[in-house]
PDB file of C-alpha atoms in Angstrom:
ATOM      1  CA  MET A  96      88.088 102.797  52.409  1.00  0.00           C
ATOM      2  CA  ASN A  97      91.010 101.912  54.783  1.00  0.00           C
ATOM      3  CA  THR A  98      89.179  98.966  55.373  1.00  0.00           C
ATOM      4  CA  LYS A  99      88.780  98.250  52.256  1.00  0.00           C
ATOM      5  CA  LEU A 100      92.674  98.124  51.673  1.00  0.00           C
ATOM      6  CA  SER A 101      93.318  96.096  54.866  1.00  0.00           C
ATOM      7  CA  ASP A 102      91.044  93.288  53.829  1.00  0.00           C
ATOM      8  CA  TRP A 103      93.243  93.196  50.918  1.00  0.00           C
ATOM      9  CA  ALA A 104      96.191  93.201  51.981  1.00  0.00           C
ATOM     10  CA  LEU A 105      95.289  90.561  54.487  1.00  0.00           C
ATOM     11  CA  ARG A 106      94.541  88.237  51.844  1.00  0.00           C
ATOM     12  CA  ILE A 107      97.589  89.086  50.040  1.00  0.00           C
ATOM     13  CA  PHE A 108      99.535  87.766  53.027  1.00  0.00           C
ATOM     14  CA  VAL A 109      97.195  84.839  53.671  1.00  0.00           C
ATOM     15  CA  ILE A 110      98.054  83.795  50.063  1.00  0.00           C
ATOM     16  CA  LEU A 111     101.499  84.222  49.887  1.00  0.00           C
ATOM     17  CA  TYR A 112     101.826  82.507  53.591  1.00  0.00           C
ATOM     18  CA  ALA A 113      99.993  79.594  51.999  1.00  0.00           C
ATOM     19  CA  CYS A 114     101.661  79.240  49.314  1.00  0.00           C
ATOM     20  CA  VAL A 115     105.018  79.484  51.203  1.00  0.00           C
ATOM     21  CA  CYS A 116     103.721  76.288  53.129  1.00  0.00           C
ATOM     22  CA  VAL A 117     103.006  74.899  50.078  1.00  0.00           C
ATOM     23  CA  TRP A 118     106.414  75.096  48.964  1.00  0.00           C
ATOM     24  CA  LEU A 119     108.581  74.368  52.499  1.00  0.00           C
ATOM     25  CA  ILE A 120     105.992  70.901  52.402  1.00  0.00           C
ATOM     26  CA  ILE A 121     107.243  69.980  49.083  1.00  0.00           C
ATOM     27  CA  LYS A 122     110.914  70.587  49.713  1.00  0.00           C
ATOM     28  CA  GLU A 123     110.739  68.538  52.854  1.00  0.00           C
ATOM     29  CA  CYS A 124     109.163  65.731  50.780  1.00  0.00           C
ATOM     30  CA  SER A 125     111.832  65.631  47.644  1.00  0.00           C
ATOM     31  CA  THR A 126     115.099  66.129  50.474  1.00  0.00           C
ATOM     32  CA  ALA A 127     113.404  62.890  52.945  1.00  0.00           C
ATOM     33  CA  LYS A 128     112.937  60.863  49.471  1.00  0.00           C
ATOM     34  CA  GLU A 129     116.903  61.597  48.664  1.00  0.00           C
ATOM     35  CA  ILE A 130     117.864  60.801  51.991  1.00  0.00           C
ATOM     36  CA  LYS A 131     115.776  57.943  51.986  1.00  0.00           C
ATOM     37  CA  ASN A 132     117.145  56.640  48.783  1.00  0.00           C
ATOM     38  CA  GLU A 133     121.198  56.868  50.285  1.00  0.00           C
ATOM     39  CA  LYS A 134     121.653  53.332  51.937  1.00  0.00           C
ATOM     40  CA  ASN A 135     124.364  53.422  54.556  1.00  0.00           C
ATOM     41  CA  ILE A 136     126.570  50.939  54.498  1.00  0.00           C
ATOM     42  CA  ILE A 137     125.088  49.256  58.077  1.00  0.00           C
ATOM     43  CA  ALA A 138     122.081  48.347  56.038  1.00  0.00           C
ATOM     44  CA  MET A 139     123.674  47.600  53.109  1.00  0.00           C
ATOM     45  CA  ILE A 140     125.739  44.806  54.645  1.00  0.00           C
ATOM     46  CA  ALA A 141     122.716  43.951  56.874  1.00  0.00           C
ATOM     47  CA  GLU A 142     120.260  43.134  53.914  1.00  0.00           C
ATOM     48  CA  ASN A 143     123.001  41.966  51.967  1.00  0.00           C
ATOM     49  CA  MET A 144     122.601  44.893  48.860  1.00  0.00           C
ATOM     50  CA  ILE A 145     126.250  44.309  47.483  1.00  0.00           C
ATOM     51  CA  GLU A 146     128.893  41.805  47.161  1.00  0.00           C
ATOM     52  CA  PHE A 147     132.084  43.336  49.345  1.00  0.00           C
ATOM     53  CA  GLU A 148     135.352  42.004  48.777  1.00  0.00           C
ATOM     54  CA  ASP A 149     139.279  42.069  50.210  1.00  0.00           C
ATOM     55  CA  ILE A 150     137.710  42.311  53.849  1.00  0.00           C
ATOM     56  CA  GLU A 151     140.849  44.037  56.137  1.00  0.00           C
ATOM     57  CA  PHE A 152     141.196  44.935  59.781  1.00  0.00           C
ATOM     58  CA  CYS A 153     143.943  47.158  61.292  1.00  0.00           C
ATOM     59  CA  TRP A 154     144.698  48.595  64.518  1.00  0.00           C
ATOM     60  CA  ILE A 155     145.850  52.318  63.936  1.00  0.00           C
ATOM     61  CA  ASP A 156     149.251  53.041  65.236  1.00  0.00           C
ATOM     62  CA  GLU A 157     149.548  56.591  65.007  1.00  0.00           C
ATOM     63  CA  VAL A 158     147.674  59.507  62.902  1.00  0.00           C
ATOM     64  CA  GLY A 159     149.616  62.350  61.890  1.00  0.00           C
ATOM     65  CA  ASN A 160     150.346  65.558  63.755  1.00  0.00           C
ATOM     66  CA  ASP A 161     149.894  68.228  60.700  1.00  0.00           C
ATOM     67  CA  CYS A 162     146.617  66.286  59.335  1.00  0.00           C
ATOM     68  CA  CYS A 163     143.480  66.669  59.581  1.00  0.00           C
ATOM     69  CA  ILE A 164     141.684  64.112  61.906  1.00  0.00           C
ATOM     70  CA  ASP A 165     139.832  62.572  58.416  1.00  0.00           C
ATOM     71  CA  SER A 166     142.101  62.313  56.301  1.00  0.00           C
ATOM     72  CA  LEU A 167     142.822  58.078  56.001  1.00  0.00           C
ATOM     73  CA  LYS A 168     145.580  58.758  54.524  1.00  0.00           C
ATOM     74  CA  ASP A 169     148.092  60.351  57.284  1.00  0.00           C
ATOM     75  CA  TYR A 170     147.068  57.043  59.624  1.00  0.00           C
ATOM     76  CA  THR A 171     149.272  54.675  60.115  1.00  0.00           C
ATOM     77  CA  CYS A 172     148.471  51.248  60.359  1.00  0.00           C
ATOM     78  CA  SER A 173     149.755  47.859  61.633  1.00  0.00           C
ATOM     79  CA  PRO A 174     149.655  44.712  59.671  1.00  0.00           C
ATOM     80  CA  SER A 175     146.599  44.003  58.111  1.00  0.00           C
ATOM     81  CA  ILE A 176     144.065  41.149  59.313  1.00  0.00           C
ATOM     82  CA  PRO A 177     142.284  39.847  56.471  1.00  0.00           C
ATOM     83  CA  LEU A 178     138.556  39.316  57.419  1.00  0.00           C
ATOM     84  CA  GLY A 179     136.432  37.324  55.878  1.00  0.00           C
ATOM     85  CA  VAL A 180     132.106  38.734  55.319  1.00  0.00           C
ATOM     86  CA  GLU A 181     131.111  36.477  58.445  1.00  0.00           C
ATOM     87  CA  ASN A 182     133.151  38.779  60.379  1.00  0.00           C
ATOM     88  CA  LEU A 183     132.508  41.748  58.431  1.00  0.00           C
ATOM     89  CA  LYS A 184     128.831  41.310  59.484  1.00  0.00           C
ATOM     90  CA  SER A 185     129.157  40.311  63.053  1.00  0.00           C
ATOM     91  CA  ILE A 186     131.425  43.569  63.485  1.00  0.00           C
ATOM     92  CA  LEU A 187     128.931  46.202  61.666  1.00  0.00           C
ATOM     93  CA  ASN A 188     125.544  44.405  63.364  1.00  0.00           C
ATOM     94  CA  LYS A 189     122.952  46.950  63.203  1.00  0.00           C
ATOM     95  CA  ASP A 190     122.312  46.515  66.904  1.00  0.00           C
ATOM     96  CA  TYR A 191     125.803  47.758  67.757  1.00  0.00           C
ATOM     97  CA  TYR A 192     125.238  50.866  66.682  1.00  0.00           C
ATOM     98  CA  ILE A 193     123.077  54.409  67.110  1.00  0.00           C
ATOM     99  CA  GLU A 194     122.920  57.629  65.108  1.00  0.00           C
ATOM    100  CA  LYS A 195     124.420  60.487  66.237  1.00  0.00           C
ATOM    101  CA  GLN A 196     122.689  63.484  67.109  1.00  0.00           C
ATOM    102  CA  GLU A 197     123.643  66.771  65.647  1.00  0.00           C
ATOM    103  CA  ASN A 198     124.190  68.484  69.046  1.00  0.00           C
ATOM    104  CA  ALA A 199     125.648  65.606  70.803  1.00  0.00           C
ATOM    105  CA  ALA A 200     129.338  66.762  72.648  1.00  0.00           C
ATOM    106  CA  LEU A 201     130.879  63.104  72.010  1.00  0.00           C
ATOM    107  CA  GLY A 202     134.469  64.129  73.577  1.00  0.00           C
ATOM    108  CA  MET A 203     137.215  63.472  72.344  1.00  0.00           C
ATOM    109  CA  TYR A 204     137.881  61.557  68.861  1.00  0.00           C
ATOM    110  CA  ARG A 205     140.796  59.116  68.262  1.00  0.00           C
ATOM    111  CA  PRO A 206     140.300  56.313  66.501  1.00  0.00           C
ATOM    112  CA  ILE A 207     142.086  53.116  67.295  1.00  0.00           C
ATOM    113  CA  ALA A 208     141.005  50.243  64.756  1.00  0.00           C
ATOM    114  CA  MET A 209     139.927  50.488  61.237  1.00  0.00           C
ATOM    115  CA  LEU A 210     138.070  48.317  58.832  1.00  0.00           C
ATOM    116  CA  LYS A 211     138.377  48.139  54.592  1.00  0.00           C
ATOM    117  CA  PHE A 212     136.780  46.911  52.451  1.00  0.00           C
ATOM    118  CA  ASN A 213     135.298  47.386  49.175  1.00  0.00           C
ATOM    119  CA  ASP A 214     132.369  47.183  46.349  1.00  0.00           C
ATOM    120  CA  GLU A 215     131.488  45.036  43.398  1.00  0.00           C
ATOM    121  CA  SER A 216     131.355  48.092  41.833  1.00  0.00           C
ATOM    122  CA  GLY A 217     135.040  49.808  42.608  1.00  0.00           C
ATOM    123  CA  ASN A 218     133.746  51.438  45.895  1.00  0.00           C
ATOM    124  CA  LYS A 219     136.152  51.692  48.453  1.00  0.00           C
ATOM    125  CA  TYR A 220     135.029  51.853  52.259  1.00  0.00           C
ATOM    126  CA  ALA A 221     136.634  52.700  56.118  1.00  0.00           C
ATOM    127  CA  VAL A 222     135.442  52.769  59.500  1.00  0.00           C
ATOM    128  CA  THR A 223     137.032  53.806  61.876  1.00  0.00           C
ATOM    129  CA  PHE A 224     136.289  52.974  65.871  1.00  0.00           C
ATOM    130  CA  SER A 225     137.166  55.052  68.734  1.00  0.00           C
ATOM    131  CA  PHE A 226     136.782  53.766  71.684  1.00  0.00           C
ATOM    132  CA  LEU A 227     136.875  57.440  73.754  1.00  0.00           C
ATOM    133  CA  ASN A 228     133.956  58.693  72.897  1.00  0.00           C
ATOM    134  CA  ALA A 229     132.444  55.547  71.173  1.00  0.00           C
ATOM    135  CA  GLU A 230     132.293  57.242  67.944  1.00  0.00           C
ATOM    136  CA  VAL A 231     131.977  55.579  64.275  1.00  0.00           C
ATOM    137  CA  ARG A 232     133.266  56.963  61.521  1.00  0.00           C
ATOM    138  CA  PHE A 233     131.671  55.649  58.048  1.00  0.00           C
ATOM    139  CA  TYR A 234     134.192  56.424  54.837  1.00  0.00           C
ATOM    140  CA  ARG A 235     133.645  56.213  51.632  1.00  0.00           C
ATOM    141  CA  ASN A 236     136.442  57.176  49.078  1.00  0.00           C
ATOM    142  CA  ASP A 237     137.575  58.719  52.258  1.00  0.00           C
ATOM    143  CA  ILE A 238     134.934  60.679  52.444  1.00  0.00           C
ATOM    144  CA  VAL A 239     133.327  60.694  55.580  1.00  0.00           C
ATOM    145  CA  GLN A 240     129.472  59.789  54.972  1.00  0.00           C
ATOM    146  CA  LYS A 241     128.125  58.754  58.416  1.00  0.00           C
ATOM    147  CA  VAL A 242     129.353  59.269  61.848  1.00  0.00           C
ATOM    148  CA  MET A 243     127.396  57.146  64.955  1.00  0.00           C
ATOM    149  CA  MET A 244     127.556  55.809  68.208  1.00  0.00           C
ATOM    150  CA  MET A 245     128.483  52.059  69.222  1.00  0.00           C
ATOM    151  CA  TYR A 246     125.824  51.488  71.808  1.00  0.00           C
ATOM    152  CA  ASP A 247     128.400  48.792  73.202  1.00  0.00           C
ATOM    153  CA  SER A 248     131.656  49.704  72.776  1.00  0.00           C
ATOM    154  CA  ASP A 249     132.872  47.231  75.113  1.00  0.00           C
ATOM    155  CA  HIS A 250     131.339  44.017  72.819  1.00  0.00           C
ATOM    156  CA  VAL A 251     132.556  45.692  69.336  1.00  0.00           C
ATOM    157  CA  LEU A 252     136.337  46.038  71.206  1.00  0.00           C
ATOM    158  CA  GLN A 253     135.847  41.924  72.547  1.00  0.00           C
ATOM    159  CA  ILE A 254     135.468  41.116  68.417  1.00  0.00           C
ATOM    160  CA  PHE A 255     138.050  43.062  67.591  1.00  0.00           C
ATOM    161  CA  ASN A 256     140.393  41.294  70.637  1.00  0.00           C
ATOM    162  CA  LYS A 257     139.984  38.303  68.784  1.00  0.00           C
ATOM    163  CA  PHE A 258     141.899  38.856  65.564  1.00  0.00           C
TER     164      PHE A 258
END
C-alpha cells in the first residue's frame, strides 16, 4: 500500500513540476516580447523611426548638492547650442555604446554633458554623459529609460569639443 501512495505522490509532483515549467516558459516569452517592442533611443535614431526637433547640446556646470543625481531639474547648464539631426545621429551612433550589465561596477557617475531633444509626439528626451566612468543615461520625460556605457568615450568627447 505504501508503494501505491508514493507512486501517486511522485506522479502529482511530476505534474506540478511540469505545470510550473510551462508557466515559467510562457511568462518569459511574454516579457521578452514586451522588451522587444520597447525601442531604445539609439535604435529609433539609427532607424529614422521618429522625427526629432529642438536638438540642443550643453555642458553641465553643476549638479545640485541636495539632489538625486538623476533629477535633471537640479542641473546647472551652460548656454545651449542648437544642433541638427545629423549631429545627433553622429553623437548617438550605436557603434559608440554598449549595454551595461546589471552587475558592472562603473565607479563615480558625474555627468558633464547633456543632449536634449523632443520628438513629434511631445516626448522630451535627454542624454547625459559622464566621462569619469564612461556611462551614458537616457531619459524620456525626465525618467531614466536606459543606462549604457561608451565604447569609445574619447571619440565622443572629441565630437562634443567641436561645438
